[in-house]
Short mmCIF file of C-alpha atoms in Angstrom, two decimals:
data_model
loop_
_atom_site.label_atom_id
_atom_site.label_comp_id
_atom_site.label_asym_id
_atom_site.label_seq_id
_atom_site.Cartn_x
_atom_site.Cartn_y
_atom_site.Cartn_z
CA UNK A 1 35.27 -47.96 30.77
CA UNK A 2 36.71 -50.53 33.53
CA UNK A 3 40.79 -50.29 33.29
CA UNK A 4 41.82 -54.21 32.93
CA UNK A 5 44.54 -55.11 35.49
CA UNK A 6 47.29 -57.49 34.42
CA UNK A 7 47.76 -59.49 37.71
CA UNK A 8 49.91 -62.13 35.68
CA UNK A 9 52.37 -59.74 34.58
CA UNK A 10 52.65 -58.23 38.08
CA UNK A 11 53.17 -61.32 39.45
CA UNK A 12 55.28 -62.19 36.51
CA UNK A 13 54.24 -65.59 35.68
CA UNK A 14 52.65 -67.10 32.62
CA UNK A 15 48.78 -67.09 31.95
CA UNK A 16 48.66 -70.57 32.26
CA UNK A 17 50.59 -71.09 35.71
CA UNK A 18 49.17 -73.50 37.99
CA UNK A 19 48.11 -72.48 41.65
CA UNK A 20 51.43 -73.77 42.74
CA UNK A 21 53.45 -71.84 40.50
CA UNK A 22 51.16 -68.81 41.85
CA UNK A 23 51.94 -69.31 45.44
CA UNK A 24 55.60 -70.03 44.94
CA UNK A 25 55.91 -66.62 42.64
CA UNK A 26 54.05 -64.69 45.31
CA UNK A 27 56.45 -65.75 48.21
CA UNK A 28 59.17 -64.97 46.95
CA UNK A 29 58.03 -61.75 45.70
CA UNK A 30 56.79 -61.29 49.30
CA UNK A 31 60.26 -61.87 50.62
CA UNK A 32 61.34 -58.96 48.40
CA UNK A 33 58.95 -56.79 48.55
CA UNK A 34 57.43 -57.47 52.22
CA UNK A 35 57.57 -53.55 54.13
CA UNK A 36 59.24 -54.98 57.45
CA UNK A 37 62.03 -55.67 55.14
CA UNK A 38 62.28 -52.69 52.55
CA UNK A 39 61.58 -49.96 55.27
CA UNK A 40 63.66 -47.06 53.83
CA UNK A 41 61.60 -47.96 50.47
CA UNK A 42 58.74 -45.54 49.98
CA UNK A 43 57.53 -47.57 47.27
CA UNK A 44 57.69 -51.80 48.70
CA UNK A 45 54.06 -50.86 50.79
CA UNK A 46 52.70 -50.09 47.29
CA UNK A 47 54.10 -52.71 45.43
CA UNK A 48 53.36 -55.56 47.73
CA UNK A 49 49.82 -54.39 47.77
CA UNK A 50 49.08 -54.92 44.31
CA UNK A 51 50.91 -58.14 44.50
CA UNK A 52 48.84 -59.23 47.61
CA UNK A 53 45.95 -58.18 45.51
CA UNK A 54 47.20 -60.08 42.30
CA UNK A 55 47.87 -63.47 44.29
CA UNK A 56 44.27 -62.96 46.12
CA UNK A 57 43.07 -63.18 42.52
CA UNK A 58 44.25 -65.53 40.61
CA UNK A 59 44.82 -68.19 43.82
CA UNK A 60 40.68 -67.95 43.75
CA UNK A 61 39.18 -69.78 40.85
CA UNK A 62 36.11 -67.60 41.22
CA UNK A 63 37.85 -64.50 40.70
CA UNK A 64 40.79 -65.71 38.37
CA UNK A 65 41.26 -64.21 35.24
CA UNK A 66 39.98 -66.16 32.42
CA UNK A 67 40.22 -66.04 28.52
CA UNK A 68 37.98 -66.51 25.80
CA UNK A 69 38.33 -68.99 23.35
CA UNK A 70 40.18 -65.88 21.17
CA UNK A 71 42.48 -65.16 23.82
CA UNK A 72 40.51 -62.07 25.06
CA UNK A 73 41.11 -61.16 28.44
CA UNK A 74 38.31 -61.02 31.19
CA UNK A 75 39.32 -59.61 34.50
CA UNK A 76 37.05 -60.10 37.35
CA UNK A 77 39.70 -58.36 39.54
CA UNK A 78 38.01 -55.04 39.22
CA UNK A 79 37.14 -52.90 41.81
CA UNK A 80 33.33 -50.74 42.35
CA UNK A 81 34.42 -47.44 44.35
CA UNK A 82 31.11 -46.42 47.04
CA UNK A 83 30.54 -43.34 48.18
CA UNK A 84 28.23 -41.90 50.84
CA UNK A 85 25.48 -38.83 50.38
CA UNK A 86 24.16 -37.05 53.19
CA UNK A 87 20.26 -37.95 54.06
CA UNK A 88 17.59 -35.60 52.79
CA UNK A 89 16.61 -36.66 56.38
CA UNK A 90 19.89 -34.86 58.08
CA UNK A 91 20.99 -37.96 59.63
CA UNK A 92 23.24 -40.72 58.32
CA UNK A 93 24.10 -41.31 55.07
CA UNK A 94 23.07 -42.93 52.04
CA UNK A 95 25.55 -45.46 50.45
CA UNK A 96 25.60 -45.22 46.55
CA UNK A 97 27.51 -47.35 43.69
CA UNK A 98 29.82 -45.94 41.05
CA UNK A 99 28.75 -47.56 38.13
CA UNK A 100 32.85 -48.57 36.73
CA UNK A 101 31.08 -47.91 32.80
CA UNK A 102 29.86 -44.82 33.30
CA UNK A 103 30.66 -43.09 36.59
CA UNK A 104 27.15 -42.49 37.93
CA UNK A 105 26.16 -43.00 41.44
CA UNK A 106 23.46 -45.75 41.55
CA UNK A 107 21.92 -48.15 44.28
CA UNK A 108 21.67 -51.02 42.61
CA UNK A 109 23.95 -53.07 40.04
CA UNK A 110 23.01 -55.75 37.63
CA UNK A 111 25.23 -58.47 35.63
CA UNK A 112 23.39 -59.07 32.35
CA UNK A 113 23.23 -59.68 28.83
CA UNK A 114 26.88 -61.76 29.39
CA UNK A 115 28.28 -58.94 30.94
CA UNK A 116 31.67 -59.68 32.77
CA UNK A 117 31.28 -56.72 35.26
CA UNK A 118 28.64 -55.37 37.55
CA UNK A 119 26.65 -52.14 35.88
CA UNK A 120 23.94 -49.78 36.35
CA UNK A 121 20.57 -50.06 34.35
CA UNK A 122 22.38 -46.79 32.18
CA UNK A 123 25.02 -48.56 30.99
CA UNK A 124 23.52 -51.62 29.13
CA UNK A 125 22.14 -50.53 25.63
CA UNK A 126 18.75 -52.46 25.98
CA UNK A 127 15.99 -52.93 29.37
CA UNK A 128 16.95 -54.99 32.09
CA UNK A 129 13.57 -56.64 32.79
CA UNK A 130 12.76 -58.37 36.42
CA UNK A 131 11.40 -62.02 36.87
CA UNK A 132 7.50 -60.93 36.91
CA UNK A 133 7.67 -58.86 33.74
CA UNK A 134 9.44 -61.57 31.79
CA UNK A 135 6.83 -64.14 32.82
CA UNK A 136 3.29 -64.59 31.13
CA UNK A 137 -0.06 -63.04 32.28
CA UNK A 138 -1.27 -66.96 33.52
CA UNK A 139 2.25 -67.27 35.52
CA UNK A 140 2.53 -63.99 37.26
CA UNK A 141 0.91 -65.12 40.55
CA UNK A 142 2.76 -68.63 40.27
CA UNK A 143 6.49 -66.43 39.87
CA UNK A 144 5.29 -63.91 42.80
CA UNK A 145 5.15 -66.87 44.90
CA UNK A 146 8.40 -68.35 44.22
CA UNK A 147 10.03 -64.77 44.76
CA UNK A 148 8.02 -64.28 48.19
CA UNK A 149 9.06 -68.28 49.01
CA UNK A 150 13.04 -67.69 48.31
CA UNK A 151 12.84 -64.42 50.18
CA UNK A 152 11.56 -65.73 53.07
CA UNK A 153 13.70 -68.72 53.27
CA UNK A 154 16.76 -66.74 53.25
CA UNK A 155 15.43 -64.54 55.73
CA UNK A 156 14.56 -67.35 58.33
CA UNK A 157 18.44 -68.31 58.09
CA UNK A 158 19.49 -65.24 59.39
CA UNK A 159 18.87 -64.54 63.24
CA UNK A 160 17.14 -61.36 63.72
CA UNK A 161 14.85 -60.37 67.00
CA UNK A 162 10.85 -60.44 66.19
CA UNK A 163 10.55 -57.44 68.86
CA UNK A 164 12.24 -55.16 70.81
CA UNK A 165 10.78 -53.64 74.25
CA UNK A 166 7.79 -55.93 74.05
CA UNK A 167 7.15 -53.90 70.63
CA UNK A 168 7.07 -55.99 66.70
CA UNK A 169 10.38 -54.76 64.97
CA UNK A 170 9.91 -53.38 61.67
CA UNK A 171 11.37 -56.19 59.69
CA UNK A 172 8.76 -58.85 61.75
CA UNK A 173 5.90 -56.51 60.33
CA UNK A 174 7.39 -56.26 56.73
CA UNK A 175 7.76 -60.52 56.95
CA UNK A 176 4.05 -61.09 58.63
CA UNK A 177 3.08 -59.36 55.14
CA UNK A 178 5.28 -61.27 53.29
CA UNK A 179 3.72 -64.49 54.68
CA UNK A 180 0.29 -62.99 54.20
CA UNK A 181 1.04 -62.23 50.21
CA UNK A 182 2.61 -65.44 49.99
CA UNK A 183 -0.74 -67.27 51.25
CA UNK A 184 -2.50 -65.13 48.52
CA UNK A 185 -0.45 -66.00 45.52
CA UNK A 186 -0.80 -69.57 46.30
CA UNK A 187 -4.30 -69.40 46.27
CA UNK A 188 -4.22 -67.14 43.04
CA UNK A 189 -2.36 -69.69 41.70
CA UNK A 190 -4.71 -72.45 42.46
CA UNK A 191 -7.44 -70.52 40.96
CA UNK A 192 -9.24 -70.00 37.56
CA UNK A 193 -7.15 -66.56 37.27
CA UNK A 194 -3.88 -68.64 36.96
CA UNK A 195 -5.10 -70.83 34.23
CA UNK A 196 -6.02 -70.69 30.92
CA UNK A 197 -9.95 -70.08 30.29
CA UNK A 198 -10.23 -73.37 28.85
CA UNK A 199 -9.79 -74.63 32.35
CA UNK A 200 -12.22 -72.36 33.95
CA UNK A 201 -15.18 -74.57 33.77
CA UNK A 202 -13.11 -77.59 36.02
CA UNK A 203 -11.74 -75.45 37.97
CA UNK A 204 -15.04 -74.13 39.45
CA UNK A 205 -16.50 -77.50 39.16
CA UNK A 206 -13.69 -78.59 41.29
CA UNK A 207 -14.89 -75.69 43.90
CA UNK A 208 -11.27 -73.42 43.14
CA UNK A 209 -13.28 -69.87 43.21
CA UNK A 210 -14.32 -67.63 40.60
CA UNK A 211 -11.77 -66.37 37.88
CA UNK A 212 -12.53 -62.47 39.00
#
């Protein structure tokens, strides 16, 4: 199970402390426990690390520990361990997450069903579905089109080389395949294959191709 870390207790402040109070308390503790001022105190370094971690979490609204209406604490300050496993190819290693719930290695973590932590698939009692698994049969082409468009939009924001020593990179080749698939999905989503049968005659009359 994920161990809850009470950052408010570490800083010695109330649960409803303002940002100004959090900052003031952090500065006060930093002056007391900073290793440069406590060279003879072996525990000062670990204490300061805990104080820094608590401040980094509580001073950020995106990661701040919150409370539900029932007063239950929810912590977003947990840590996820990453381990390296030697590759079967004999070169390099593969990185795996350690699921904070099951403790097992996994390549992907999910946050679903209202969970407060990122977990592996095995940590959930219900199956996790992808977008294409949740959409209807008629909407699969449309869903796939928008998934590809989002992927390509994100790729275009990154600066990557399309060639190396005169040859196309593997990334460039994969992107070309994505663009071709995007065009194919665009054609299918406007074809009778992506329409109810009641609209097939109208689609054929307008020249949108066959329903096959």
